[in-house]
Amino acid sequence: AVALSSGTAALHLALLQVGVGLGDDVLVPTATFAATANAVTYCGARPCFIDADPDTWQMSPTLLAAELDERRRTGQTMPAAVITVDLYGACTDYDAILAICANHGIPVVEDAAEALGATYGGRPAGSFGAAGILSFNGNKIITTSSGGALLCHERGAAERARYLATQARRPAAHYEHTEIGFNYRLSNLLAAFGRGQLATLDERINRRREIAAHYREALTDVAGVTFPNINPQGTTNAWLTCITLEPGVAALRPDELRIHLEAQSIETRPLWMPMHSQPVFAHNPARLNGTADHLFATGLCLPSGSAMTDRDLERVVGAVRGALTRPRPLVPALPSGPRANQIPIAR
């Protein structure tokens, strides 16, 4: 594990490690945070997007296989790598994804930024593919305020990453550089802060799983509310509990519920805006089935932080149930200014 300044820095180095370079294509889930796709562009490569499985919300193995098979059949350039994203704390279907990529000889980089502590087939998130990455951003299970890690299978790969992350400085008394490096180091103080939290990782994950289970139990009978399914081969760290509100069934649209809860000092957020819909990537190739667009249009992330008290949780559940089980209310205006007692998404 190589400690770095961010998960994005780790993604950049991971892509360099597997040989991604100028003019290459890299297949990326469209349902993800922008950093996943941005790191591809740092290498001079082009992100090409794959939609999600409607059941688990993870990258669709079916669409991935279709994309790779079509490229091979039509003689198109094959991608230099595939990035998987362990979305909202659950691992993607690695039995299928790794087999598909191995069949085409394409390396996999695992973006496990949201999934520290999750597992698939008994293996920890971050251990799949040629390289894995973690994030310790302020909203993650453990945080160094800003930070991340590159996970390597071989010591030589880790040493190479540390070299590049420290401006590629050669081991000389003077400052000598024979190639371009990066200032991607994690400071000692922030690393110590993260190590202290790592000792309580299991407690943090267990609390988030309790919160997720309570949401599912309390909202399962509310019309139009659905949750993603977790692959039975894996376990989730329950980083964020997310729901969708089915149009024409749920009492409110997601934006109406979000504003209603905000007026009660409860923070919610939409699910990730798909990368293929982002203006900066609007012209990039994408193989779509409509899932990511549907999730963005219907989904919300609920407060899920490990520090939530039972009282906090009951207040959120009560507010959500109340809004979705009574006649449509008038959506109040948002309060102005910060609210000291606001229940945040993650804490």
mmCIF file of N, CA and C in Angstrom, residues 134-195:
data_model
loop_
_atom_site.group_PDB
_atom_site.id
_atom_site.type_symbol
_atom_site.label_atom_id
_atom_site.label_comp_id
_atom_site.label_asym_id
_atom_site.label_seq_id
_atom_site.Cartn_x
_atom_site.Cartn_y
_atom_site.Cartn_z
ATOM 1 N N LEU A 134 -7.763 3.246 -2.892
ATOM 2 C CA LEU A 134 -8.653 3.639 -1.808
ATOM 3 C C LEU A 134 -8.653 5.149 -1.692
ATOM 4 N N SER A 135 -9.690 5.692 -1.067
ATOM 5 C CA SER A 135 -9.753 7.124 -0.779
ATOM 6 C C SER A 135 -9.974 7.332 0.709
ATOM 7 N N PHE A 136 -9.304 8.352 1.248
ATOM 8 C CA PHE A 136 -9.502 8.759 2.636
ATOM 9 C C PHE A 136 -9.995 10.204 2.685
ATOM 10 N N ASN A 137 -10.822 10.561 1.724
ATOM 11 C CA ASN A 137 -11.397 11.896 1.674
ATOM 12 C C ASN A 137 -12.287 12.132 2.903
ATOM 13 N N GLY A 138 -12.709 13.366 3.091
ATOM 14 C CA GLY A 138 -13.434 13.727 4.297
ATOM 15 C C GLY A 138 -14.746 13.010 4.498
ATOM 16 N N ASN A 139 -15.333 12.458 3.434
ATOM 17 C CA ASN A 139 -16.631 11.794 3.572
ATOM 18 C C ASN A 139 -16.532 10.279 3.594
ATOM 19 N N LYS A 140 -15.321 9.724 3.684
ATOM 20 C CA LYS A 140 -15.158 8.276 3.629
ATOM 21 C C LYS A 140 -15.223 7.652 5.030
ATOM 22 N N ILE A 141 -15.213 6.316 5.070
ATOM 23 C CA ILE A 141 -15.338 5.568 6.333
ATOM 24 C C ILE A 141 -14.241 5.974 7.309
ATOM 25 N N ILE A 142 -12.997 6.024 6.852
ATOM 26 C CA ILE A 142 -11.938 6.672 7.614
ATOM 27 C C ILE A 142 -11.365 7.782 6.747
ATOM 28 N N THR A 143 -10.902 8.849 7.372
ATOM 29 C CA THR A 143 -10.477 10.017 6.599
ATOM 30 C C THR A 143 -9.154 10.557 7.105
ATOM 31 N N THR A 144 -8.356 11.036 6.177
ATOM 32 C CA THR A 144 -7.172 11.817 6.506
ATOM 33 C C THR A 144 -7.381 13.256 6.030
ATOM 34 N N SER A 145 -8.639 13.664 5.951
ATOM 35 C CA SER A 145 -9.054 14.955 5.416
ATOM 36 C C SER A 145 -8.963 14.921 3.901
ATOM 37 N N SER A 146 -7.797 14.663 3.381
ATOM 38 C CA SER A 146 -7.593 14.391 1.964
ATOM 39 C C SER A 146 -6.496 13.350 1.877
ATOM 40 N N GLY A 147 -6.733 12.306 1.131
ATOM 41 C CA GLY A 147 -5.707 11.263 1.045
ATOM 42 C C GLY A 147 -6.233 10.044 0.322
ATOM 43 N N GLY A 148 -5.338 9.120 0.035
ATOM 44 C CA GLY A 148 -5.711 7.887 -0.637
ATOM 45 C C GLY A 148 -4.575 6.899 -0.583
ATOM 46 N N ALA A 149 -4.754 5.759 -1.235
ATOM 47 C CA ALA A 149 -3.719 4.732 -1.262
ATOM 48 C C ALA A 149 -3.802 3.952 -2.561
ATOM 49 N N LEU A 150 -2.634 3.577 -3.075
ATOM 50 C CA LEU A 150 -2.518 2.665 -4.202
ATOM 51 C C LEU A 150 -2.141 1.302 -3.652
ATOM 52 N N LEU A 151 -2.887 0.279 -4.025
ATOM 53 C CA LEU A 151 -2.641 -1.077 -3.546
ATOM 54 C C LEU A 151 -2.029 -1.896 -4.668
ATOM 55 N N CYS A 152 -0.855 -2.444 -4.400
ATOM 56 C CA CYS A 152 -0.087 -3.166 -5.417
ATOM 57 C C CYS A 152 0.114 -4.615 -4.999
ATOM 58 N N HIS A 153 0.242 -5.501 -5.975
ATOM 59 C CA HIS A 153 0.498 -6.907 -5.691
ATOM 60 C C HIS A 153 1.988 -7.187 -5.497
ATOM 61 N N GLU A 154 2.851 -6.330 -6.026
ATOM 62 C CA GLU A 154 4.300 -6.578 -5.974
ATOM 63 C C GLU A 154 5.015 -5.384 -5.365
ATOM 64 N N ARG A 155 6.058 -5.678 -4.596
ATOM 65 C CA ARG A 155 6.824 -4.618 -3.946
ATOM 66 C C ARG A 155 7.455 -3.675 -4.977
ATOM 67 N N GLY A 156 7.900 -4.213 -6.099
ATOM 68 C CA GLY A 156 8.515 -3.370 -7.110
ATOM 69 C C GLY A 156 7.548 -2.327 -7.657
ATOM 70 N N ALA A 157 6.284 -2.719 -7.829
ATOM 71 C CA ALA A 157 5.280 -1.769 -8.313
ATOM 72 C C ALA A 157 5.039 -0.670 -7.287
ATOM 73 N N ALA A 158 5.033 -1.041 -6.011
ATOM 74 C CA ALA A 158 4.847 -0.039 -4.954
ATOM 75 C C ALA A 158 6.028 0.922 -4.901
ATOM 76 N N GLU A 159 7.216 0.399 -5.037
ATOM 77 C CA GLU A 159 8.408 1.260 -5.013
ATOM 78 C C GLU A 159 8.411 2.217 -6.199
ATOM 79 N N ARG A 160 7.997 1.738 -7.348
ATOM 80 C CA ARG A 160 7.903 2.598 -8.533
ATOM 81 C C ARG A 160 6.891 3.715 -8.306
ATOM 82 N N ALA A 161 5.749 3.383 -7.685
ATOM 83 C CA ALA A 161 4.728 4.383 -7.408
ATOM 84 C C ALA A 161 5.234 5.430 -6.425
ATOM 85 N N ARG A 162 5.955 5.002 -5.384
ATOM 86 C CA ARG A 162 6.496 5.960 -4.414
ATOM 87 C C ARG A 162 7.505 6.900 -5.078
ATOM 88 N N TYR A 163 8.271 6.353 -5.982
ATOM 89 C CA TYR A 163 9.248 7.155 -6.720
ATOM 90 C C TYR A 163 8.555 8.230 -7.554
ATOM 91 N N LEU A 164 7.529 7.835 -8.300
ATOM 92 C CA LEU A 164 6.803 8.812 -9.116
ATOM 93 C C LEU A 164 6.061 9.826 -8.250
ATOM 94 N N ALA A 165 5.591 9.390 -7.073
ATOM 95 C CA ALA A 165 4.809 10.271 -6.205
ATOM 96 C C ALA A 165 5.668 11.295 -5.472
ATOM 97 N N THR A 166 6.978 11.127 -5.522
ATOM 98 C CA THR A 166 7.890 12.071 -4.866
ATOM 99 C C THR A 166 8.742 12.791 -5.913
ATOM 100 N N GLN A 167 8.066 13.241 -6.969
ATOM 101 C CA GLN A 167 8.672 14.041 -8.046
ATOM 102 C C GLN A 167 9.743 13.289 -8.818
ATOM 103 N N ALA A 168 9.725 11.930 -8.744
ATOM 104 C CA ALA A 168 10.697 11.095 -9.478
ATOM 105 C C ALA A 168 12.127 11.546 -9.199
ATOM 106 N N ARG A 169 12.398 11.833 -7.955
ATOM 107 C CA ARG A 169 13.747 12.266 -7.563
ATOM 108 C C ARG A 169 14.678 11.065 -7.465
ATOM 109 N N ARG A 170 15.802 11.130 -8.149
ATOM 110 C CA ARG A 170 16.786 10.059 -8.146
ATOM 111 C C ARG A 170 17.530 10.033 -6.815
ATOM 112 N N PRO A 171 18.056 8.866 -6.411
ATOM 113 C CA PRO A 171 18.786 8.762 -5.144
ATOM 114 C C PRO A 171 20.188 9.360 -5.261
ATOM 115 N N ALA A 172 20.238 10.667 -5.270
ATOM 116 C CA ALA A 172 21.516 11.379 -5.361
ATOM 117 C C ALA A 172 21.534 12.490 -4.326
ATOM 118 N N ALA A 173 22.736 12.938 -3.942
ATOM 119 C CA ALA A 173 22.847 14.004 -2.948
ATOM 120 C C ALA A 173 22.226 15.302 -3.462
ATOM 121 N N HIS A 174 22.303 15.500 -4.757
ATOM 122 C CA HIS A 174 21.681 16.672 -5.364
ATOM 123 C C HIS A 174 20.292 16.282 -5.880
ATOM 124 N N TYR A 175 19.531 17.230 -6.339
ATOM 125 C CA TYR A 175 18.196 16.964 -6.863
ATOM 126 C C TYR A 175 18.312 16.640 -8.349
ATOM 127 N N GLU A 176 18.171 15.363 -8.691
ATOM 128 C CA GLU A 176 18.309 14.913 -10.072
ATOM 129 C C GLU A 176 17.048 14.169 -10.490
ATOM 130 N N HIS A 177 16.575 14.473 -11.708
ATOM 131 C CA HIS A 177 15.344 13.877 -12.215
ATOM 132 C C HIS A 177 15.557 13.474 -13.669
ATOM 133 N N THR A 178 15.291 12.215 -13.960
ATOM 134 C CA THR A 178 15.427 11.725 -15.327
ATOM 135 C C THR A 178 14.081 11.492 -16.009
ATOM 136 N N GLU A 179 12.995 11.675 -15.277
ATOM 137 C CA GLU A 179 11.651 11.585 -15.836
ATOM 138 C C GLU A 179 10.710 12.445 -15.007
ATOM 139 N N ILE A 180 9.519 12.671 -15.550
ATOM 140 C CA ILE A 180 8.547 13.532 -14.882
ATOM 141 C C ILE A 180 7.871 12.771 -13.743
ATOM 142 N N GLY A 181 7.840 13.396 -12.573
ATOM 143 C CA GLY A 181 7.148 12.818 -11.430
ATOM 144 C C GLY A 181 6.018 13.715 -10.967
ATOM 145 N N PHE A 182 5.478 13.401 -9.813
ATOM 146 C CA PHE A 182 4.307 14.099 -9.288
ATOM 147 C C PHE A 182 4.471 14.337 -7.791
ATOM 148 N N ASN A 183 3.826 15.377 -7.297
ATOM 149 C CA ASN A 183 3.818 15.649 -5.860
ATOM 150 C C ASN A 183 2.568 15.018 -5.267
ATOM 151 N N TYR A 184 2.608 13.707 -5.090
ATOM 152 C CA TYR A 184 1.435 12.944 -4.674
ATOM 153 C C TYR A 184 1.597 12.341 -3.278
ATOM 154 N N ARG A 185 2.561 12.769 -2.509
ATOM 155 C CA ARG A 185 2.786 12.182 -1.189
ATOM 156 C C ARG A 185 1.669 12.554 -0.212
ATOM 157 N N LEU A 186 1.401 11.655 0.726
ATOM 158 C CA LEU A 186 0.538 11.964 1.865
ATOM 159 C C LEU A 186 1.435 12.413 3.012
ATOM 160 N N SER A 187 1.084 13.506 3.663
ATOM 161 C CA SER A 187 1.931 14.014 4.744
ATOM 162 C C SER A 187 1.944 13.052 5.927
ATOM 163 N N ASN A 188 3.011 13.099 6.695
ATOM 164 C CA ASN A 188 3.135 12.229 7.862
ATOM 165 C C ASN A 188 2.020 12.473 8.874
ATOM 166 N N LEU A 189 1.651 13.742 9.070
ATOM 167 C CA LEU A 189 0.619 14.059 10.049
ATOM 168 C C LEU A 189 -0.728 13.472 9.641
ATOM 169 N N LEU A 190 -1.082 13.611 8.353
ATOM 170 C CA LEU A 190 -2.353 13.066 7.901
ATOM 171 C C LEU A 190 -2.331 11.536 7.914
ATOM 172 N N ALA A 191 -1.186 10.949 7.601
ATOM 173 C CA ALA A 191 -1.070 9.487 7.661
ATOM 174 C C ALA A 191 -1.292 8.988 9.086
ATOM 175 N N ALA A 192 -0.722 9.685 10.066
ATOM 176 C CA ALA A 192 -0.908 9.291 11.467
ATOM 177 C C ALA A 192 -2.379 9.405 11.868
ATOM 178 N N PHE A 193 -3.024 10.446 11.395
ATOM 179 C CA PHE A 193 -4.449 10.641 11.678
ATOM 180 C C PHE A 193 -5.263 9.472 11.137
ATOM 181 N N GLY A 194 -4.946 9.050 9.918
ATOM 182 C CA GLY A 194 -5.661 7.932 9.316
ATOM 183 C C GLY A 194 -5.386 6.611 10.009
ATOM 184 N N ARG A 195 -4.140 6.390 10.413
ATOM 185 C CA ARG A 195 -3.800 5.140 11.105
ATOM 186 C C ARG A 195 -4.566 5.027 12.422
#
